[in-house]
mmCIF file of C-alpha atoms in Angstrom:
data_model
loop_
_atom_site.group_PDB
_atom_site.id
_atom_site.type_symbol
_atom_site.label_atom_id
_atom_site.label_comp_id
_atom_site.label_asym_id
_atom_site.label_seq_id
_atom_site.Cartn_x
_atom_site.Cartn_y
_atom_site.Cartn_z
ATOM 1 C CA UNK A 1 34.828 -41.279 38.584
ATOM 2 C CA UNK A 2 33.119 -40.354 35.268
ATOM 3 C CA UNK A 3 30.458 -37.663 35.101
ATOM 4 C CA UNK A 4 26.848 -38.831 34.631
ATOM 5 C CA UNK A 5 25.493 -38.730 31.072
ATOM 6 C CA UNK A 6 23.528 -35.590 30.316
ATOM 7 C CA UNK A 7 19.821 -35.839 29.593
ATOM 8 C CA UNK A 8 17.721 -34.635 26.684
ATOM 9 C CA UNK A 9 14.222 -33.553 27.695
ATOM 10 C CA UNK A 10 11.582 -33.130 24.976
ATOM 11 C CA UNK A 11 8.353 -31.296 25.790
ATOM 12 C CA UNK A 12 5.497 -31.869 23.345
ATOM 13 C CA UNK A 13 5.112 -35.513 22.342
ATOM 14 C CA UNK A 14 1.927 -34.720 20.393
ATOM 15 C CA UNK A 15 3.660 -32.021 18.303
ATOM 16 C CA UNK A 16 3.863 -32.529 14.530
ATOM 17 C CA UNK A 17 7.664 -32.262 14.725
ATOM 18 C CA UNK A 18 8.081 -34.917 17.434
ATOM 19 C CA UNK A 19 8.146 -38.042 15.227
ATOM 20 C CA UNK A 20 10.805 -36.775 12.783
ATOM 21 C CA UNK A 21 12.829 -35.398 15.719
ATOM 22 C CA UNK A 22 12.872 -38.801 17.422
ATOM 23 C CA UNK A 23 13.727 -40.481 14.107
ATOM 24 C CA UNK A 24 16.760 -38.273 13.470
ATOM 25 C CA UNK A 25 17.976 -38.542 17.071
ATOM 26 C CA UNK A 26 18.009 -42.311 16.631
ATOM 27 C CA UNK A 27 19.531 -42.232 13.128
ATOM 28 C CA UNK A 28 22.409 -40.041 14.297
ATOM 29 C CA UNK A 29 22.805 -41.781 17.665
ATOM 30 C CA UNK A 30 22.812 -38.358 19.316
ATOM 31 C CA UNK A 31 21.795 -39.834 22.657
ATOM 32 C CA UNK A 32 21.163 -43.218 24.251
ATOM 33 C CA UNK A 33 17.675 -44.302 25.268
ATOM 34 C CA UNK A 34 18.594 -43.936 28.929
ATOM 35 C CA UNK A 35 19.327 -40.225 28.407
ATOM 36 C CA UNK A 36 15.929 -39.376 26.912
ATOM 37 C CA UNK A 37 13.075 -37.883 28.947
ATOM 38 C CA UNK A 38 9.684 -37.233 27.323
ATOM 39 C CA UNK A 39 7.116 -34.839 28.722
ATOM 40 C CA UNK A 40 3.601 -33.838 27.733
ATOM 41 C CA UNK A 41 1.833 -30.666 28.807
ATOM 42 C CA UNK A 42 -1.707 -31.997 28.843
ATOM 43 C CA UNK A 43 -2.789 -34.044 31.848
ATOM 44 C CA UNK A 44 -3.633 -37.154 29.844
ATOM 45 C CA UNK A 45 -2.438 -40.715 29.351
ATOM 46 C CA UNK A 46 0.123 -40.892 26.534
ATOM 47 C CA UNK A 47 1.511 -44.187 25.287
ATOM 48 C CA UNK A 48 5.245 -44.811 25.791
ATOM 49 C CA UNK A 49 7.380 -43.953 22.758
ATOM 50 C CA UNK A 50 9.832 -46.440 21.234
ATOM 51 C CA UNK A 51 13.424 -45.203 20.984
ATOM 52 C CA UNK A 52 16.533 -47.363 20.678
ATOM 53 C CA UNK A 53 14.406 -50.506 21.025
ATOM 54 C CA UNK A 54 13.173 -49.317 24.398
ATOM 55 C CA UNK A 55 9.839 -47.968 25.565
ATOM 56 C CA UNK A 56 10.334 -44.430 26.901
ATOM 57 C CA UNK A 57 7.532 -43.363 29.260
ATOM 58 C CA UNK A 58 5.837 -40.004 28.751
ATOM 59 C CA UNK A 59 5.637 -38.032 31.996
ATOM 60 C CA UNK A 60 3.541 -35.070 33.042
ATOM 61 C CA UNK A 61 5.352 -31.764 32.744
ATOM 62 C CA UNK A 62 3.835 -30.466 35.977
ATOM 63 C CA UNK A 63 5.502 -33.222 38.029
ATOM 64 C CA UNK A 64 8.933 -33.036 36.397
ATOM 65 C CA UNK A 65 12.005 -31.488 38.033
ATOM 66 C CA UNK A 66 14.600 -29.861 35.763
ATOM 67 C CA UNK A 67 18.342 -30.094 36.516
ATOM 68 C CA UNK A 68 21.484 -28.305 35.273
ATOM 69 C CA UNK A 69 22.732 -31.332 33.303
ATOM 70 C CA UNK A 70 19.775 -31.288 30.903
ATOM 71 C CA UNK A 71 19.128 -29.910 27.437
ATOM 72 C CA UNK A 72 15.430 -29.127 27.131
ATOM 73 C CA UNK A 73 13.672 -28.941 23.744
ATOM 74 C CA UNK A 74 10.258 -27.264 23.761
ATOM 75 C CA UNK A 75 8.130 -28.167 20.733
ATOM 76 C CA UNK A 76 4.864 -26.596 21.859
ATOM 77 C CA UNK A 77 3.687 -23.067 22.571
ATOM 78 C CA UNK A 78 1.442 -21.561 25.212
ATOM 79 C CA UNK A 79 1.452 -20.588 28.868
ATOM 80 C CA UNK A 80 2.549 -24.009 30.151
ATOM 81 C CA UNK A 81 5.435 -24.130 27.669
ATOM 82 C CA UNK A 82 6.554 -20.626 28.656
ATOM 83 C CA UNK A 83 6.455 -21.610 32.329
ATOM 84 C CA UNK A 84 8.531 -24.704 31.561
ATOM 85 C CA UNK A 85 11.152 -22.599 29.773
ATOM 86 C CA UNK A 86 11.418 -20.358 32.829
ATOM 87 C CA UNK A 87 11.670 -23.313 35.214
ATOM 88 C CA UNK A 88 14.309 -25.095 33.129
ATOM 89 C CA UNK A 89 16.401 -21.943 32.769
ATOM 90 C CA UNK A 90 16.155 -21.264 36.505
ATOM 91 C CA UNK A 91 17.403 -24.812 37.167
ATOM 92 C CA UNK A 92 20.475 -24.156 35.010
ATOM 93 C CA UNK A 93 19.490 -26.275 32.014
ATOM 94 C CA UNK A 94 19.987 -25.267 28.400
ATOM 95 C CA UNK A 95 16.662 -24.653 26.642
ATOM 96 C CA UNK A 96 15.943 -24.744 22.911
ATOM 97 C CA UNK A 97 12.601 -23.140 22.112
ATOM 98 C CA UNK A 98 11.238 -24.708 18.904
ATOM 99 C CA UNK A 99 7.679 -23.564 19.564
ATOM 100 C CA UNK A 100 8.015 -19.805 19.087
ATOM 101 C CA UNK A 101 7.424 -18.997 22.759
ATOM 102 C CA UNK A 102 10.349 -16.554 22.995
ATOM 103 C CA UNK A 103 10.014 -14.910 19.583
ATOM 104 C CA UNK A 104 10.455 -11.157 19.941
ATOM 105 C CA UNK A 105 12.593 -11.492 23.084
ATOM 106 C CA UNK A 106 15.895 -9.897 22.076
ATOM 107 C CA UNK A 107 17.695 -11.535 25.017
ATOM 108 C CA UNK A 108 17.145 -14.956 23.400
ATOM 109 C CA UNK A 109 19.611 -15.965 20.673
ATOM 110 C CA UNK A 110 18.065 -17.303 17.452
ATOM 111 C CA UNK A 111 20.330 -20.114 16.211
ATOM 112 C CA UNK A 112 20.534 -21.837 12.855
ATOM 113 C CA UNK A 113 23.115 -24.660 13.070
ATOM 114 C CA UNK A 114 24.612 -23.914 9.641
ATOM 115 C CA UNK A 115 24.600 -20.133 9.816
ATOM 116 C CA UNK A 116 25.419 -18.899 13.319
ATOM 117 C CA UNK A 117 26.059 -21.778 15.719
ATOM 118 C CA UNK A 118 29.073 -19.884 17.104
ATOM 119 C CA UNK A 119 26.610 -17.446 18.694
ATOM 120 C CA UNK A 120 25.788 -20.093 21.312
ATOM 121 C CA UNK A 121 29.106 -19.408 23.045
ATOM 122 C CA UNK A 122 28.217 -15.732 23.543
ATOM 123 C CA UNK A 123 24.507 -16.161 24.221
ATOM 124 C CA UNK A 124 23.154 -13.812 26.881
ATOM 125 C CA UNK A 125 21.018 -16.564 28.389
ATOM 126 C CA UNK A 126 20.889 -20.360 28.383
ATOM 127 C CA UNK A 127 17.741 -20.099 26.271
ATOM 128 C CA UNK A 128 18.045 -20.403 22.491
ATOM 129 C CA UNK A 129 15.341 -20.130 19.839
ATOM 130 C CA UNK A 130 15.025 -22.219 16.708
ATOM 131 C CA UNK A 131 13.918 -20.178 13.684
ATOM 132 C CA UNK A 132 10.606 -21.142 12.141
ATOM 133 C CA UNK A 133 10.787 -23.781 9.418
ATOM 134 C CA UNK A 134 10.076 -21.172 6.741
ATOM 135 C CA UNK A 135 12.759 -18.826 8.036
ATOM 136 C CA UNK A 136 15.294 -21.649 8.315
ATOM 137 C CA UNK A 137 14.780 -22.695 4.688
ATOM 138 C CA UNK A 138 14.772 -19.155 3.272
ATOM 139 C CA UNK A 139 17.839 -18.124 5.294
ATOM 140 C CA UNK A 140 19.787 -21.147 4.008
ATOM 141 C CA UNK A 141 18.749 -20.336 0.442
ATOM 142 C CA UNK A 142 19.822 -16.700 0.753
ATOM 143 C CA UNK A 143 23.025 -17.241 2.743
ATOM 144 C CA UNK A 144 25.265 -17.719 -0.344
ATOM 145 C CA UNK A 145 24.114 -14.308 -1.611
ATOM 146 C CA UNK A 146 24.408 -12.541 1.748
ATOM 147 C CA UNK A 147 27.214 -10.158 0.721
ATOM 148 C CA UNK A 148 25.208 -8.662 -2.151
ATOM 149 C CA UNK A 149 21.657 -8.792 -0.768
ATOM 150 C CA UNK A 150 19.729 -5.534 -0.895
ATOM 151 C CA UNK A 151 16.084 -6.593 -0.557
ATOM 152 C CA UNK A 152 14.063 -9.814 -0.489
ATOM 153 C CA UNK A 153 10.400 -10.540 -1.045
ATOM 154 C CA UNK A 154 9.255 -13.953 0.164
ATOM 155 C CA UNK A 155 6.097 -15.747 -0.967
ATOM 156 C CA UNK A 156 5.956 -18.823 1.276
ATOM 157 C CA UNK A 157 3.516 -21.616 0.468
ATOM 158 C CA UNK A 158 3.353 -23.509 3.732
ATOM 159 C CA UNK A 159 1.820 -26.965 4.227
ATOM 160 C CA UNK A 160 -0.902 -27.730 6.738
ATOM 161 C CA UNK A 161 1.663 -29.350 9.062
ATOM 162 C CA UNK A 162 3.036 -25.839 9.686
ATOM 163 C CA UNK A 163 -0.197 -25.178 11.592
ATOM 164 C CA UNK A 164 0.303 -28.119 13.949
ATOM 165 C CA UNK A 165 -0.855 -31.686 14.442
ATOM 166 C CA UNK A 166 -4.469 -30.672 15.074
ATOM 167 C CA UNK A 167 -4.601 -29.077 11.614
ATOM 168 C CA UNK A 168 -3.135 -32.234 10.038
ATOM 169 C CA UNK A 169 -5.823 -34.344 11.710
ATOM 170 C CA UNK A 170 -8.494 -31.856 10.677
ATOM 171 C CA UNK A 171 -7.481 -31.917 6.998
ATOM 172 C CA UNK A 172 -7.293 -35.712 7.013
ATOM 173 C CA UNK A 173 -10.849 -35.906 8.392
ATOM 174 C CA UNK A 174 -12.107 -33.329 5.879
ATOM 175 C CA UNK A 175 -10.492 -35.224 3.009
ATOM 176 C CA UNK A 176 -12.091 -38.510 4.086
ATOM 177 C CA UNK A 177 -15.527 -36.905 4.339
ATOM 178 C CA UNK A 178 -15.251 -35.267 0.914
ATOM 179 C CA UNK A 179 -14.138 -38.508 -0.737
ATOM 180 C CA UNK A 180 -17.199 -40.213 0.757
ATOM 181 C CA UNK A 181 -19.504 -37.545 -0.661
ATOM 182 C CA UNK A 182 -20.106 -35.685 2.611
ATOM 183 C CA UNK A 183 -19.642 -32.015 3.440
ATOM 184 C CA UNK A 184 -16.360 -31.250 5.172
ATOM 185 C CA UNK A 185 -16.587 -29.511 8.535
ATOM 186 C CA UNK A 186 -14.698 -26.224 8.605
ATOM 187 C CA UNK A 187 -11.944 -26.014 11.196
ATOM 188 C CA UNK A 188 -13.248 -23.361 13.662
ATOM 189 C CA UNK A 189 -9.739 -22.324 14.684
ATOM 190 C CA UNK A 190 -8.859 -21.421 11.083
ATOM 191 C CA UNK A 191 -12.245 -20.473 9.662
ATOM 192 C CA UNK A 192 -11.693 -22.170 6.304
ATOM 193 C CA UNK A 193 -11.706 -25.679 4.917
ATOM 194 C CA UNK A 194 -8.174 -27.075 4.763
ATOM 195 C CA UNK A 195 -8.779 -29.965 2.364
ATOM 196 C CA UNK A 196 -8.541 -29.135 -1.358
ATOM 197 C CA UNK A 197 -8.096 -25.437 -0.706
ATOM 198 C CA UNK A 198 -5.548 -22.614 -0.716
ATOM 199 C CA UNK A 199 -5.642 -19.996 2.032
ATOM 200 C CA UNK A 200 -4.408 -16.445 1.592
ATOM 201 C CA UNK A 201 -4.026 -16.387 5.390
ATOM 202 C CA UNK A 202 -4.632 -19.003 8.071
ATOM 203 C CA UNK A 203 -4.841 -16.588 10.997
ATOM 204 C CA UNK A 204 -6.190 -13.153 11.893
ATOM 205 C CA UNK A 205 -4.878 -10.110 10.046
ATOM 206 C CA UNK A 206 -3.127 -7.329 11.930
ATOM 207 C CA UNK A 207 -3.666 -3.621 11.293
ATOM 208 C CA UNK A 208 -0.880 -3.676 8.694
ATOM 209 C CA UNK A 209 -2.614 -6.453 6.768
ATOM 210 C CA UNK A 210 0.121 -8.938 7.698
ATOM 211 C CA UNK A 211 -0.357 -11.933 9.965
ATOM 212 C CA UNK A 212 1.636 -12.552 13.132
ATOM 213 C CA UNK A 213 3.361 -15.498 11.419
ATOM 214 C CA UNK A 214 4.484 -13.246 8.573
ATOM 215 C CA UNK A 215 6.004 -10.723 10.980
ATOM 216 C CA UNK A 216 7.615 -13.599 12.890
ATOM 217 C CA UNK A 217 9.175 -14.800 9.636
ATOM 218 C CA UNK A 218 10.598 -11.321 9.025
ATOM 219 C CA UNK A 219 11.904 -11.226 12.600
ATOM 220 C CA UNK A 220 13.716 -14.562 12.292
ATOM 221 C CA UNK A 221 15.198 -13.697 8.893
ATOM 222 C CA UNK A 222 16.543 -10.395 10.190
ATOM 223 C CA UNK A 223 18.114 -12.125 13.175
ATOM 224 C CA UNK A 224 19.870 -14.558 10.806
ATOM 225 C CA UNK A 225 20.672 -12.324 7.811
ATOM 226 C CA UNK A 226 21.096 -8.934 9.465
ATOM 227 C CA UNK A 227 19.024 -5.784 9.724
ATOM 228 C CA UNK A 228 20.467 -4.277 6.543
ATOM 229 C CA UNK A 229 18.330 -6.362 4.167
ATOM 230 C CA UNK A 230 14.912 -4.896 3.339
ATOM 231 C CA UNK A 231 12.244 -7.572 3.227
ATOM 232 C CA UNK A 232 8.565 -8.302 2.976
ATOM 233 C CA UNK A 233 6.792 -11.644 3.225
ATOM 234 C CA UNK A 234 3.500 -13.319 2.484
ATOM 235 C CA UNK A 235 2.514 -16.761 3.815
ATOM 236 C CA UNK A 236 -0.155 -18.804 2.067
ATOM 237 C CA UNK A 237 -1.346 -22.206 3.254
ATOM 238 C CA UNK A 238 -1.769 -24.917 0.625
ATOM 239 C CA UNK A 239 -3.635 -28.200 0.910
ATOM 240 C CA UNK A 240 -0.697 -30.571 1.327
ATOM 241 C CA UNK A 241 0.379 -32.252 4.548
ATOM 242 C CA UNK A 242 4.157 -31.733 4.348
ATOM 243 C CA UNK A 243 6.729 -29.858 2.269
ATOM 244 C CA UNK A 244 7.105 -26.088 1.882
ATOM 245 C CA UNK A 245 7.888 -23.972 -1.178
ATOM 246 C CA UNK A 246 9.008 -20.339 -1.215
ATOM 247 C CA UNK A 247 9.179 -18.093 -4.257
ATOM 248 C CA UNK A 248 11.963 -15.565 -3.638
ATOM 249 C CA UNK A 249 12.406 -12.232 -5.389
ATOM 250 C CA UNK A 250 15.922 -11.085 -4.564
ATOM 251 C CA UNK A 251 17.289 -7.596 -5.286
ATOM 252 C CA UNK A 252 21.097 -7.424 -5.376
ATOM 253 C CA UNK A 253 23.282 -4.342 -5.004
ATOM 254 C CA UNK A 254 24.643 -4.806 -8.529
ATOM 255 C CA UNK A 255 23.491 -6.117 -11.914
ATOM 256 C CA UNK A 256 22.673 -9.786 -11.541
ATOM 257 C CA UNK A 257 25.031 -12.302 -13.139
ATOM 258 C CA UNK A 258 22.919 -15.464 -13.409
ATOM 259 C CA UNK A 259 25.871 -17.809 -13.812
ATOM 260 C CA UNK A 260 27.585 -16.358 -10.740
ATOM 261 C CA UNK A 261 24.352 -16.578 -8.730
ATOM 262 C CA UNK A 262 23.848 -20.170 -9.872
ATOM 263 C CA UNK A 263 27.393 -21.086 -8.843
ATOM 264 C CA UNK A 264 26.973 -19.495 -5.416
ATOM 265 C CA UNK A 265 23.666 -21.263 -4.789
ATOM 266 C CA UNK A 266 25.109 -24.556 -5.993
ATOM 267 C CA UNK A 267 27.877 -24.329 -3.395
ATOM 268 C CA UNK A 268 25.561 -23.482 -0.514
ATOM 269 C CA UNK A 269 25.460 -25.802 2.490
ATOM 270 C CA UNK A 270 22.626 -28.338 2.187
ATOM 271 C CA UNK A 271 21.450 -26.704 -1.065
ATOM 272 C CA UNK A 272 20.873 -28.718 -4.225
ATOM 273 C CA UNK A 273 20.015 -27.265 -7.627
ATOM 274 C CA UNK A 274 17.037 -28.686 -9.518
ATOM 275 C CA UNK A 275 15.306 -27.372 -12.609
ATOM 276 C CA UNK A 276 11.686 -27.567 -11.418
ATOM 277 C CA UNK A 277 11.612 -28.732 -7.770
ATOM 278 C CA UNK A 278 8.357 -29.660 -6.063
ATOM 279 C CA UNK A 279 7.330 -30.201 -2.469
ATOM 280 C CA UNK A 280 7.036 -33.922 -3.158
ATOM 281 C CA UNK A 281 10.698 -34.005 -4.213
ATOM 282 C CA UNK A 282 11.768 -32.504 -0.896
ATOM 283 C CA UNK A 283 9.733 -34.548 1.594
ATOM 284 C CA UNK A 284 12.005 -37.015 3.386
ATOM 285 C CA UNK A 285 15.150 -35.231 2.184
ATOM 286 C CA UNK A 286 17.767 -33.421 4.266
ATOM 287 C CA UNK A 287 18.528 -30.769 1.624
ATOM 288 C CA UNK A 288 16.816 -27.646 0.300
ATOM 289 C CA UNK A 289 16.113 -27.782 -3.418
ATOM 290 C CA UNK A 290 16.731 -24.568 -5.380
ATOM 291 C CA UNK A 291 15.223 -24.058 -8.838
ATOM 292 C CA UNK A 292 13.484 -21.808 -11.360
ATOM 293 C CA UNK A 293 16.438 -19.377 -11.259
ATOM 294 C CA UNK A 294 15.801 -16.537 -13.703
ATOM 295 C CA UNK A 295 16.440 -12.878 -14.370
ATOM 296 C CA UNK A 296 13.591 -10.636 -13.254
ATOM 297 C CA UNK A 297 11.751 -8.719 -15.958
ATOM 298 C CA UNK A 298 11.420 -5.779 -13.557
ATOM 299 C CA UNK A 299 15.036 -4.996 -12.752
ATOM 300 C CA UNK A 300 18.539 -6.004 -13.852
ATOM 301 C CA UNK A 301 19.447 -6.139 -10.163
ATOM 302 C CA UNK A 302 16.764 -8.716 -9.354
ATOM 303 C CA UNK A 303 16.764 -12.490 -9.681
ATOM 304 C CA UNK A 304 13.880 -14.830 -8.904
ATOM 305 C CA UNK A 305 14.081 -18.431 -7.768
ATOM 306 C CA UNK A 306 12.279 -20.925 -5.555
ATOM 307 C CA UNK A 307 13.336 -22.995 -2.559
ATOM 308 C CA UNK A 308 11.671 -26.241 -1.473
ATOM 309 C CA UNK A 309 12.233 -28.347 1.642
ATOM 310 C CA UNK A 310 10.732 -30.768 4.160
ATOM 311 C CA UNK A 311 9.487 -28.344 6.802
ATOM 312 C CA UNK A 312 9.277 -30.891 9.626
ATOM 313 C CA UNK A 313 12.207 -33.229 9.044
ATOM 314 C CA UNK A 314 14.841 -30.875 7.675
ATOM 315 C CA UNK A 315 13.996 -27.390 8.921
ATOM 316 C CA UNK A 316 12.740 -28.275 12.392
ATOM 317 C CA UNK A 317 13.914 -31.752 13.414
ATOM 318 C CA UNK A 318 17.316 -31.775 11.683
ATOM 319 C CA UNK A 319 18.218 -28.267 12.830
ATOM 320 C CA UNK A 320 17.039 -29.086 16.337
ATOM 321 C CA UNK A 321 19.164 -32.258 16.528
ATOM 322 C CA UNK A 322 22.268 -30.429 15.324
ATOM 323 C CA UNK A 323 21.882 -27.752 17.994
ATOM 324 C CA UNK A 324 21.176 -30.371 20.666
ATOM 325 C CA UNK A 325 24.377 -32.177 19.645
ATOM 326 C CA UNK A 326 26.382 -28.973 20.064
ATOM 327 C CA UNK A 327 24.849 -28.263 23.471
ATOM 328 C CA UNK A 328 25.415 -31.795 24.777
ATOM 329 C CA UNK A 329 29.017 -31.954 23.584
ATOM 330 C CA UNK A 330 30.318 -28.419 24.030
ATOM 331 C CA UNK A 331 28.161 -26.518 26.496
#
């Protein structure tokens, strides 16, 4: 008698990453419609979601029972999401935290499918964490240079979708009002207008002058690249819906050979060289575009270049689907 098919449970239907996640799951035929369970945290009516030509109902998280044969993907953050992670782990399910709920917990393994998927086999717990979209892109871009990395400075220009679906809706409403000649209402959660603006920070500053998201980016990069690389980061928010761009200043432990660096980057997994990449070029793509490679004017050991990617489709949804595939097939 064959074993029952394992289930994929997704928590957070109203997350910005949900639509591209569902799209890639269907494109890759990772699971059948009958294996998919959709949950929402809020106690509200949510329309069924179409997957594999079937309507999949959205259930309330509070009434759902987890089982050992499930892989649970958590797209949202907050107390209810943290409680769900605990309940799913206690039931024996594998959990992939894509909402940052477990960031800072050293017992949780941070997994990038291209860089350290083998770490799943030795994970301390059945809870894994997906790196933030910014960290996933930057880590992929730096991976070909890992053996000679000394220090990295990251200037990440993140889109409004990095702040969540509510921020996307807020910027859309602000844009519509401004085009009709009305004053745009400032998002109270952010404190600044999102439409036609650039934010030096989209959240409160800590005593160090960094934001929590910036320290989280450092944390994820260190988990993926190792503690031996010195790094600092800055995250700005720009007035686009999707697509992220990072300017990287990379110090190597030897004089930089631009042709060698270019060759290494050109051979990187899911990396594609482009002369002047833009966020628009990357949206909808499954690769990270690398461009503007140049010798720094400050040091012979330093090279500068930029990385561009689709933050939702590639760095969240695609990475999530690849890890889910590994968990369903091998664990």
